[in-house]
PDB file of C-alpha atoms and ligand atoms in Angstrom:
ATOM      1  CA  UNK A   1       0.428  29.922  -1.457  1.00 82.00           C
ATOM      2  CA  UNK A   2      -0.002  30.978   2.059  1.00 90.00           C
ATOM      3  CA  UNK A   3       0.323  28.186   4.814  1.00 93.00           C
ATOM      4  CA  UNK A   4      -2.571  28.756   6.441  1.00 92.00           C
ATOM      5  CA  UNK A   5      -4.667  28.729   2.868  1.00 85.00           C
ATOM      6  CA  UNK A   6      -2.516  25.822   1.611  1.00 85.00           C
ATOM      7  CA  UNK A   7      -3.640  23.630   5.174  1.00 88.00           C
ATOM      8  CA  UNK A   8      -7.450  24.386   4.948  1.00 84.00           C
ATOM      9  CA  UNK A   9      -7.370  23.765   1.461  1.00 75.00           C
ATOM     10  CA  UNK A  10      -5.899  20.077   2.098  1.00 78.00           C
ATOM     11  CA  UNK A  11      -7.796  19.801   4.812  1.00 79.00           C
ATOM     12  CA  UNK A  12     -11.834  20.196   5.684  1.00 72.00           C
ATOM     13  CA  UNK A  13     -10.236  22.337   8.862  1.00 85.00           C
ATOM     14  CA  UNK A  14     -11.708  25.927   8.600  1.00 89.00           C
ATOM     15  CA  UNK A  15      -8.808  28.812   8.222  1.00 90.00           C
ATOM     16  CA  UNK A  16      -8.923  30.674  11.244  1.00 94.00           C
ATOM     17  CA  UNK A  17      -8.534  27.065  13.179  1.00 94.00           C
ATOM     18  CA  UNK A  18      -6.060  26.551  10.829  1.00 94.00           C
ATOM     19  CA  UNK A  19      -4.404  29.760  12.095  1.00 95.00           C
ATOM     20  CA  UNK A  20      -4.478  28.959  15.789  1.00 95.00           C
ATOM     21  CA  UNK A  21      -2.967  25.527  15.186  1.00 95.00           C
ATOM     22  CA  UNK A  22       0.293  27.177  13.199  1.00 96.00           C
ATOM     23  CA  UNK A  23       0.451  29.773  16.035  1.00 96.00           C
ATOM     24  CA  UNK A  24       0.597  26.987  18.351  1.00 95.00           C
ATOM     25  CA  UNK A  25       3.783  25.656  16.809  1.00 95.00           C
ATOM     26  CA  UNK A  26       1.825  22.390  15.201  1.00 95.00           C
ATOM     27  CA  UNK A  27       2.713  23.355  11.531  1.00 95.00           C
ATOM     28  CA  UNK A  28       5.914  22.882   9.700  1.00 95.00           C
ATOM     29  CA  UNK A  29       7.121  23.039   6.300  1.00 95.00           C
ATOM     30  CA  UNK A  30      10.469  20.916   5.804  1.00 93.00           C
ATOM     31  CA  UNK A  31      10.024  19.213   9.030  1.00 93.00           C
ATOM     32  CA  UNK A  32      10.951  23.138  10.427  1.00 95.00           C
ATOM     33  CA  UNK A  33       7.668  24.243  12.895  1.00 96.00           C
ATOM     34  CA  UNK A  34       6.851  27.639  11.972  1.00 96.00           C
ATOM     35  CA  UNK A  35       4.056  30.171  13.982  1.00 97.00           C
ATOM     36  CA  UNK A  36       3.957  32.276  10.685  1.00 96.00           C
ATOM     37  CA  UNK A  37       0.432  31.740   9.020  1.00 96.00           C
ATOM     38  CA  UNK A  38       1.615  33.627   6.333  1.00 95.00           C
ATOM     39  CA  UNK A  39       4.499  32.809   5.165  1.00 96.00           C
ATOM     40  CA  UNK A  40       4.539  31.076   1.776  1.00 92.00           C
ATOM     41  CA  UNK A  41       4.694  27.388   0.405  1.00 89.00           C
ATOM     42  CA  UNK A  42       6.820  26.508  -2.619  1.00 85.00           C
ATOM     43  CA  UNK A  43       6.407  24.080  -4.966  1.00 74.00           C
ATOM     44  CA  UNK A  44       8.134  20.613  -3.745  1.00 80.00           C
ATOM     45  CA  UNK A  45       8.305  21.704   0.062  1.00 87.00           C
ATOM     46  CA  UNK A  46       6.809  19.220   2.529  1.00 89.00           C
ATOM     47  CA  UNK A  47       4.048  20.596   4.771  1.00 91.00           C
ATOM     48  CA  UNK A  48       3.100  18.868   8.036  1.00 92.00           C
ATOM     49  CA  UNK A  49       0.542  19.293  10.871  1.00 92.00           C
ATOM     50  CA  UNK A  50       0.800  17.754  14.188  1.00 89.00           C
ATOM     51  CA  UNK A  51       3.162  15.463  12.530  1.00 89.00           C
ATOM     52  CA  UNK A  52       0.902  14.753   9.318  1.00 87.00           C
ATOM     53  CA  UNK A  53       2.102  15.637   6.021  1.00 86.00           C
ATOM     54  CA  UNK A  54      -0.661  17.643   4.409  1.00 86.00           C
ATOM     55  CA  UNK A  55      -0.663  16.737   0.318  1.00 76.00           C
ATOM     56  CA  UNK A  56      -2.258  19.893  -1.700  1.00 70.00           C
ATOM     57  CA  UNK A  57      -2.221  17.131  -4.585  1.00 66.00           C
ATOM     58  CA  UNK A  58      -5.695  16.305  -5.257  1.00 73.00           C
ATOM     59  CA  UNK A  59      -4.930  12.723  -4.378  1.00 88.00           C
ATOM     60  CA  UNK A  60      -2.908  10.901  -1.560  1.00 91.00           C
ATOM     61  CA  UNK A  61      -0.889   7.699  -2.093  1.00 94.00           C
ATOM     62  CA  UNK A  62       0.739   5.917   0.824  1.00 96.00           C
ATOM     63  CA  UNK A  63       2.904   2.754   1.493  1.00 97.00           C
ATOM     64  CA  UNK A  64       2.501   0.817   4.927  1.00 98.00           C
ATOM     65  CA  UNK A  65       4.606  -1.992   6.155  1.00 98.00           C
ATOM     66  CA  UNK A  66       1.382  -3.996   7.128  1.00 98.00           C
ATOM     67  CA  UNK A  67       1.945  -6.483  10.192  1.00 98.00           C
ATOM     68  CA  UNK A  68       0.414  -9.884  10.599  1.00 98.00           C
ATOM     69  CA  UNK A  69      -3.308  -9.766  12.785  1.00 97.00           C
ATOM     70  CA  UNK A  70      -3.946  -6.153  10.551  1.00 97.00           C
ATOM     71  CA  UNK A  71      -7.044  -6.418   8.035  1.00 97.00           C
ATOM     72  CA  UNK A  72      -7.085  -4.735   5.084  1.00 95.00           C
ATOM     73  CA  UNK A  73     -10.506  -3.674   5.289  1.00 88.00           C
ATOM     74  CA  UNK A  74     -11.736   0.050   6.210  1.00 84.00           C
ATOM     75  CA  UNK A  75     -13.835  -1.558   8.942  1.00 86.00           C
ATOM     76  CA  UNK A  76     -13.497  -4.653  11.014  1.00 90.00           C
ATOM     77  CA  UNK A  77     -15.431  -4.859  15.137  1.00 91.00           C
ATOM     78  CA  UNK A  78     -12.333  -7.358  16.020  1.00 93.00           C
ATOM     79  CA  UNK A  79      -9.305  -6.661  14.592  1.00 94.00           C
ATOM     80  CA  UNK A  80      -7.276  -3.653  13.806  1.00 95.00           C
ATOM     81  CA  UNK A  81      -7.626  -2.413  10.463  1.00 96.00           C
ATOM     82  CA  UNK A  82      -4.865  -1.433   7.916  1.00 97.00           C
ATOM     83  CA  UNK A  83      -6.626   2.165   7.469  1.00 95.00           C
ATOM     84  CA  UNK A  84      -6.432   2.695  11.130  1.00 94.00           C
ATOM     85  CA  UNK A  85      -2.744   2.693  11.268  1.00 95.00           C
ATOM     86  CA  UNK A  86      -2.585   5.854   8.677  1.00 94.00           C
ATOM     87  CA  UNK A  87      -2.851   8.957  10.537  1.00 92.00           C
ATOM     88  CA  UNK A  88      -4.186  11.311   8.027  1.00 88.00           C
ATOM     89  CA  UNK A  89      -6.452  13.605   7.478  1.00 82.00           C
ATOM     90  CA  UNK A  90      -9.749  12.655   6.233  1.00 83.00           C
ATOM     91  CA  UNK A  91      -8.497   8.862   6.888  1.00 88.00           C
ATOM     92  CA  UNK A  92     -12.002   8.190   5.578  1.00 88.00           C
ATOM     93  CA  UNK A  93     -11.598   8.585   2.299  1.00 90.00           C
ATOM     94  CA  UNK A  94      -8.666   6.228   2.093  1.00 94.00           C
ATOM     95  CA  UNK A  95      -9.124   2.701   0.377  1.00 95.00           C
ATOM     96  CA  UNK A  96      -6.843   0.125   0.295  1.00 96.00           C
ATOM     97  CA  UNK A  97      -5.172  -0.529  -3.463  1.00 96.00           C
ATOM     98  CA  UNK A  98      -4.899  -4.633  -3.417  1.00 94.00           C
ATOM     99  CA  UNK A  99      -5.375  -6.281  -0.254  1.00 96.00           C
ATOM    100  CA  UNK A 100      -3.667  -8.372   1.744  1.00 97.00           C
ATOM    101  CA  UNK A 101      -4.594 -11.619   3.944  1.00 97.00           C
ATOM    102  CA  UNK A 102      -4.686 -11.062   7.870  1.00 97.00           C
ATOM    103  CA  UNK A 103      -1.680 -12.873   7.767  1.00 98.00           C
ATOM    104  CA  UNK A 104       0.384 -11.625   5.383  1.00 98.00           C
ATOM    105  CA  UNK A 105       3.250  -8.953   5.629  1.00 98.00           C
ATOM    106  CA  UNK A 106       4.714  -6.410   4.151  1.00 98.00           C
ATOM    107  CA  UNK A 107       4.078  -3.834   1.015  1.00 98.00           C
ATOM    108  CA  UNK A 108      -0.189  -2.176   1.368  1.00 98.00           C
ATOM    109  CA  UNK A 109      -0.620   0.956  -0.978  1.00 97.00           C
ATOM    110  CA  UNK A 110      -3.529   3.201   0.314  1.00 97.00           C
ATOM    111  CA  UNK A 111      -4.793   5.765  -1.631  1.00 96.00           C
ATOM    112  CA  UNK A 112      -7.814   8.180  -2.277  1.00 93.00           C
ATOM    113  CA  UNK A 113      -7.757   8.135  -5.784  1.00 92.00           C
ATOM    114  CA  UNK A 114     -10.122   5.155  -7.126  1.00 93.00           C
ATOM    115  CA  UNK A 115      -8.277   5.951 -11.052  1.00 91.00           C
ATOM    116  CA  UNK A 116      -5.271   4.713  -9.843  1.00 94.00           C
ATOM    117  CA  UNK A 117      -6.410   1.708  -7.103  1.00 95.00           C
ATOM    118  CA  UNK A 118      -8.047   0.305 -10.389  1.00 93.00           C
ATOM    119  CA  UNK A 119      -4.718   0.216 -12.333  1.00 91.00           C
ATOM    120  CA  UNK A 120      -2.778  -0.901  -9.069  1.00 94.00           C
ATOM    121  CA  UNK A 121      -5.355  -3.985  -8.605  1.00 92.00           C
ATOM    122  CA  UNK A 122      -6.734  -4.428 -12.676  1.00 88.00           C
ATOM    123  CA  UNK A 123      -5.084  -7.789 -14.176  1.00 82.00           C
ATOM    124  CA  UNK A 124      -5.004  -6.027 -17.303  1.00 82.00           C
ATOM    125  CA  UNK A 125      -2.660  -3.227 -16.094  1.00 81.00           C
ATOM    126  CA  UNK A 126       0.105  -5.958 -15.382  1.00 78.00           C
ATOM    127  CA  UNK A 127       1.333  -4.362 -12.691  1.00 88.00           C
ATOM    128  CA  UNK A 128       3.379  -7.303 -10.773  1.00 93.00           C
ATOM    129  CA  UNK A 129       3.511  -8.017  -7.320  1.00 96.00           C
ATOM    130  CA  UNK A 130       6.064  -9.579  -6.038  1.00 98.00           C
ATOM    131  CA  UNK A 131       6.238 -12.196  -2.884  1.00 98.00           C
ATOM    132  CA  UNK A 132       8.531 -13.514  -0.742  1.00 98.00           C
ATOM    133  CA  UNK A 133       6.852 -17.590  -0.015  1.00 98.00           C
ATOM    134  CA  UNK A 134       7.331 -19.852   2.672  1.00 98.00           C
ATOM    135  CA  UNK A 135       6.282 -23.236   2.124  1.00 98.00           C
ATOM    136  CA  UNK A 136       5.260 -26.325   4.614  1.00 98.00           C
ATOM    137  CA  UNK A 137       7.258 -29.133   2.187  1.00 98.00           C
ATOM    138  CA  UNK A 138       9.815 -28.688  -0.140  1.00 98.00           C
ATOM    139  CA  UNK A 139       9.804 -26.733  -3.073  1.00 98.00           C
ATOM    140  CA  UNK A 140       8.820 -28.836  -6.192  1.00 98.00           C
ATOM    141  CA  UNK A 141      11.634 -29.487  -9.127  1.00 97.00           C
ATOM    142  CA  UNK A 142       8.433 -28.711 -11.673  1.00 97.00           C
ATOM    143  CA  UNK A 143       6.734 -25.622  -9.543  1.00 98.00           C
ATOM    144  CA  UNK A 144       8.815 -23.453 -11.831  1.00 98.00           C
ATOM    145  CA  UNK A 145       7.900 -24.891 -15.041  1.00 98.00           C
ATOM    146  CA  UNK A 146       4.411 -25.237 -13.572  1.00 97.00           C
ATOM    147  CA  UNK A 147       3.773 -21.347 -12.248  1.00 98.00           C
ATOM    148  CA  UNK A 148       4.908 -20.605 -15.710  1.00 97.00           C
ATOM    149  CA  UNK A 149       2.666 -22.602 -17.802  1.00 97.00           C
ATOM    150  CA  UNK A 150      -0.480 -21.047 -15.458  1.00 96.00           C
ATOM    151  CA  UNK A 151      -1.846 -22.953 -12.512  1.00 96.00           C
ATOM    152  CA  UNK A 152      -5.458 -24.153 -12.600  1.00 96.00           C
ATOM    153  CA  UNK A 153      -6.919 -22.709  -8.956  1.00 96.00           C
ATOM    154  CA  UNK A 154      -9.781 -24.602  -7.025  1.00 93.00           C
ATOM    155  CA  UNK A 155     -12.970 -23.542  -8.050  1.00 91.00           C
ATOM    156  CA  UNK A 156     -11.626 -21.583 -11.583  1.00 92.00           C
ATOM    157  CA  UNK A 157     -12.583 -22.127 -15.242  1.00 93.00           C
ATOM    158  CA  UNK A 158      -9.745 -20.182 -16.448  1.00 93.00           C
ATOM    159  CA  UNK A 159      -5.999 -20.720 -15.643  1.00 95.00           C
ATOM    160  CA  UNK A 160      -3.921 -18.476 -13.819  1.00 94.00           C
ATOM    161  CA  UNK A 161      -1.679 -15.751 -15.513  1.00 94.00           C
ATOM    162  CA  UNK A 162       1.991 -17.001 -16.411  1.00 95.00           C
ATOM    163  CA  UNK A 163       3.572 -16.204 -13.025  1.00 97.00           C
ATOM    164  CA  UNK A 164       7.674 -15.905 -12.586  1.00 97.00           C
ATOM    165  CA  UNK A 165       9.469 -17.926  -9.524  1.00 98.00           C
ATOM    166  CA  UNK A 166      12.640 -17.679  -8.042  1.00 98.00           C
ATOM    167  CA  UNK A 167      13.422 -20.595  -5.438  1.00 98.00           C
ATOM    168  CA  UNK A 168      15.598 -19.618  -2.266  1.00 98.00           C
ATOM    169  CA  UNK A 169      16.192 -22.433  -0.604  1.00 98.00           C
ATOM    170  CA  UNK A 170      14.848 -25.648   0.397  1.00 98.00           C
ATOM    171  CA  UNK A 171      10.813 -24.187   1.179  1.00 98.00           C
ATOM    172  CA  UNK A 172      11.715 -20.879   0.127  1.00 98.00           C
ATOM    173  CA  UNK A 173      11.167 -18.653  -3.331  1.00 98.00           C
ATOM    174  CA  UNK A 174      10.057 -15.136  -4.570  1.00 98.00           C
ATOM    175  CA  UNK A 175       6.599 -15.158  -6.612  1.00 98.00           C
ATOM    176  CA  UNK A 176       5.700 -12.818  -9.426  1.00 97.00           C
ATOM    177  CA  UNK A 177       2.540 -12.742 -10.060  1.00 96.00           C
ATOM    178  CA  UNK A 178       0.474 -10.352 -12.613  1.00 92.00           C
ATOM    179  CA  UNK A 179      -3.442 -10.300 -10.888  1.00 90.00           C
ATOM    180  CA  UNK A 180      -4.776 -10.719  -7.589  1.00 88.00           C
ATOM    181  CA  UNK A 181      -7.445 -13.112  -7.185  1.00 90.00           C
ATOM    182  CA  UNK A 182      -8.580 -14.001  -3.489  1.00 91.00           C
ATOM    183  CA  UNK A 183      -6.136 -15.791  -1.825  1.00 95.00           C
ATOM    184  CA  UNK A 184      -4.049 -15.786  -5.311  1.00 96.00           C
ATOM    185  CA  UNK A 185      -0.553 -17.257  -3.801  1.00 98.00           C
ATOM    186  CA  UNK A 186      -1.738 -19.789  -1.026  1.00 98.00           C
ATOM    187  CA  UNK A 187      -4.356 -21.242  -3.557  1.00 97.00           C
ATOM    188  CA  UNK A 188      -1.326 -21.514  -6.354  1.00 98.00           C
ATOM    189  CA  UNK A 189       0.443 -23.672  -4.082  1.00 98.00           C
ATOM    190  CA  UNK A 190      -1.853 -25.348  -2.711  1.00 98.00           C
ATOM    191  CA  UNK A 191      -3.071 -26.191  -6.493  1.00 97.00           C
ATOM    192  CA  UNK A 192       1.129 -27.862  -6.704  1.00 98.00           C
ATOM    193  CA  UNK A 193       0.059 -29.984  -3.582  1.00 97.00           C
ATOM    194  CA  UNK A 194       1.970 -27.730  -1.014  1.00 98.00           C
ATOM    195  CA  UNK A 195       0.744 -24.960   1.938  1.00 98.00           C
ATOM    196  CA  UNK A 196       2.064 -21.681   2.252  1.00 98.00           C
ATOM    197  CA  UNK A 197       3.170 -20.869   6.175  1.00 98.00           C
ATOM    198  CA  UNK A 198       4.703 -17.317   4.956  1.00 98.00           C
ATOM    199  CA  UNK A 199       3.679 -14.738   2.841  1.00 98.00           C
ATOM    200  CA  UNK A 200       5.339 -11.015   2.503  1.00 98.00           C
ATOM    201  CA  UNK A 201       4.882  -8.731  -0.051  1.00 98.00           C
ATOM    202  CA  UNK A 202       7.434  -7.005  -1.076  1.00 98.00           C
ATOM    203  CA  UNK A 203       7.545  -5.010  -4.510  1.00 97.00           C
ATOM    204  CA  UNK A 204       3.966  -3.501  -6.493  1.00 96.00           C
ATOM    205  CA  UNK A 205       5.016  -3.049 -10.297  1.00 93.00           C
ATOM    206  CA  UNK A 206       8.399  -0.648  -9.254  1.00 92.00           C
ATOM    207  CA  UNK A 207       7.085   0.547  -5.682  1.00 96.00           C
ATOM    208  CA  UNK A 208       9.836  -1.400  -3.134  1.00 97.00           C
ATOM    209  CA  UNK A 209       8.992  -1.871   0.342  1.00 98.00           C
ATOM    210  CA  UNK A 210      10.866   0.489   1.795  1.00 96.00           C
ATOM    211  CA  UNK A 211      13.623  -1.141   4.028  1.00 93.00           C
ATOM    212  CA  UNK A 212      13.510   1.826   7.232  1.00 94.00           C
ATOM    213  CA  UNK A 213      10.041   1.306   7.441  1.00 97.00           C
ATOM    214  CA  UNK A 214       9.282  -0.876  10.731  1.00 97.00           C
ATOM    215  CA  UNK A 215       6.038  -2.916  10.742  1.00 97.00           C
ATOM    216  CA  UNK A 216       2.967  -0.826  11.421  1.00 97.00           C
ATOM    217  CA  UNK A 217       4.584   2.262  10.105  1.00 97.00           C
ATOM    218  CA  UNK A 218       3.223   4.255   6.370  1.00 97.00           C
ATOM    219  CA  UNK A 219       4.799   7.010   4.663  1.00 95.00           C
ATOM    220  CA  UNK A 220       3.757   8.868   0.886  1.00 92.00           C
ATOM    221  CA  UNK A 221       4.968   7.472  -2.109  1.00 93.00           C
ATOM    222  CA  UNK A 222       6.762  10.100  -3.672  1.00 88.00           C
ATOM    223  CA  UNK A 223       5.780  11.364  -7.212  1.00 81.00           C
ATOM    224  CA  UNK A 224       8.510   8.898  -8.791  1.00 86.00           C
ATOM    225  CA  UNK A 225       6.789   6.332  -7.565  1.00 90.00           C
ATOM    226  CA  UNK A 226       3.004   7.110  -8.070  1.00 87.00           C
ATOM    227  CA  UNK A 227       3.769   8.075 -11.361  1.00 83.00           C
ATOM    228  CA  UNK A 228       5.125   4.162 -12.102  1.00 85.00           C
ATOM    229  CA  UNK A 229       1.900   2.672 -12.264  1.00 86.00           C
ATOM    230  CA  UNK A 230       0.701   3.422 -15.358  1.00 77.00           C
TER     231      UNK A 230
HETATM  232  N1  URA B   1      -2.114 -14.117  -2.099  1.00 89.02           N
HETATM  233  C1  URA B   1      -2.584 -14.663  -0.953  1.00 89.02           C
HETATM  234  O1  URA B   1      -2.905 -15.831  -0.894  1.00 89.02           O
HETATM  235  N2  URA B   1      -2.675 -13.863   0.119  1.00 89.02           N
HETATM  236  C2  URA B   1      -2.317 -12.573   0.131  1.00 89.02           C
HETATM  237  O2  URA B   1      -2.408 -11.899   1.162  1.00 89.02           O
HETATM  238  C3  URA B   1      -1.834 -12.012  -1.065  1.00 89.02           C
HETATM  239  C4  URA B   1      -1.742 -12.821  -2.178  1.00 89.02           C
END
């Protein structure tokens, strides 16, 4: 497909503003800037505009490395908000797949395609999410057995999932956990007796942080991984 067709199809910018912008030098496919409207795009090649990479896919699917004092809400009057940080085209039509506390770090999928936020964030999907948990006392000789057997949350009929820990050190441990009910983690251990001080997510079912990206920063999942949640 042409580049000019393939960026006002992606887009809601019209074609011939489409054209001035690639004649301007603001287009690129393969991180190469091209003034060529016309010149084709293949299958697999990356296509950006003024540093945006423009998905023909019907869908988008992003990973940011959310910072504390970020909300994961698409509006907020006093604080930034996690959707604010992706600069994309029609940002508007982005929702957040699984939130995350104000306070907590570290793996936020964004996506426009509600299909696959449902099987992201639906406890019967069993896509895991994985923590990384800093607690105020000591980790607990039975939180283990404990997380295992299904914690009983304040203000719950029904017990927990089975969730999988790892301890780290002294106050430290990784938490797998299979749903995401408000507040999940800090209410689990504060169910054992204890307070979480740190919480970073770091793995959704196989999507893995990604290690070069610095706090604040997003970047598209790549088919590999959007394909994973099933
Ligand atoms: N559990 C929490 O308590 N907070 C989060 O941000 C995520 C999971």
């Amino acid at each position: 497909m042409r580049l000019d067709k393939y960026i006002s199809n992606a887009t809601d910018i019209s074609r011939a503003e489409v054209k001035r912008m690639i004649k301007n030098g603001i287009a690129a496919i393969d991180d190469e800037v091209t003034t060529n409207p016309a010149i084709k795009v293949s299958p697999g090649q990356k296509v950006s505009l003024d540093g945006s990479i423009i998905s023909a896919s019907k869908h988008r699917y992003f990973m940011l490395n959310k910072p504390a004092g970020v909300v994961s809400v698409t509006k907020d009057n006093n604080h930034p908000t996690a959707i604010s940080l992706i600069y994309e085209h029609r940002s508007e039509e982005l929702q957040i797949a699984g939130r995350l506390d104000i306070d907590t770090t570290g793996l936020l999928l964004v996506t426009d395609d509600g299909k696959w936020n449902h099987r992201v964030t639906s406890p019967r999907s069993k896509c895991s999410k994985l923590y990384a948990v800093t607690l105020a006392e000591p980790v607990g000789a039975d939180y283990a057995e404990q997380l295992a057997n299904g914690v009983l949350l304040d203000g719950e009929k029904h017990r927990c999932m089975p969730a999988i820990m790892e301890q780290l050190d002294s106050h430290s441990l990784t938490l797998a956990i299979g749903e995401g009910k408000y507040h999940q983690v800090k209410r689990m251990f504060a169910a054992l007796g204890n307070h979480v001080v740190k919480l970073h997510r770091f793995q959704v079912g196989d999507i893995i942080l990604d290690d070069d990206l610095a706090e604040g920063d997003y970047r598209a999942l790549s088919d590999t991984e959007v394909a994973c949640i099933l």
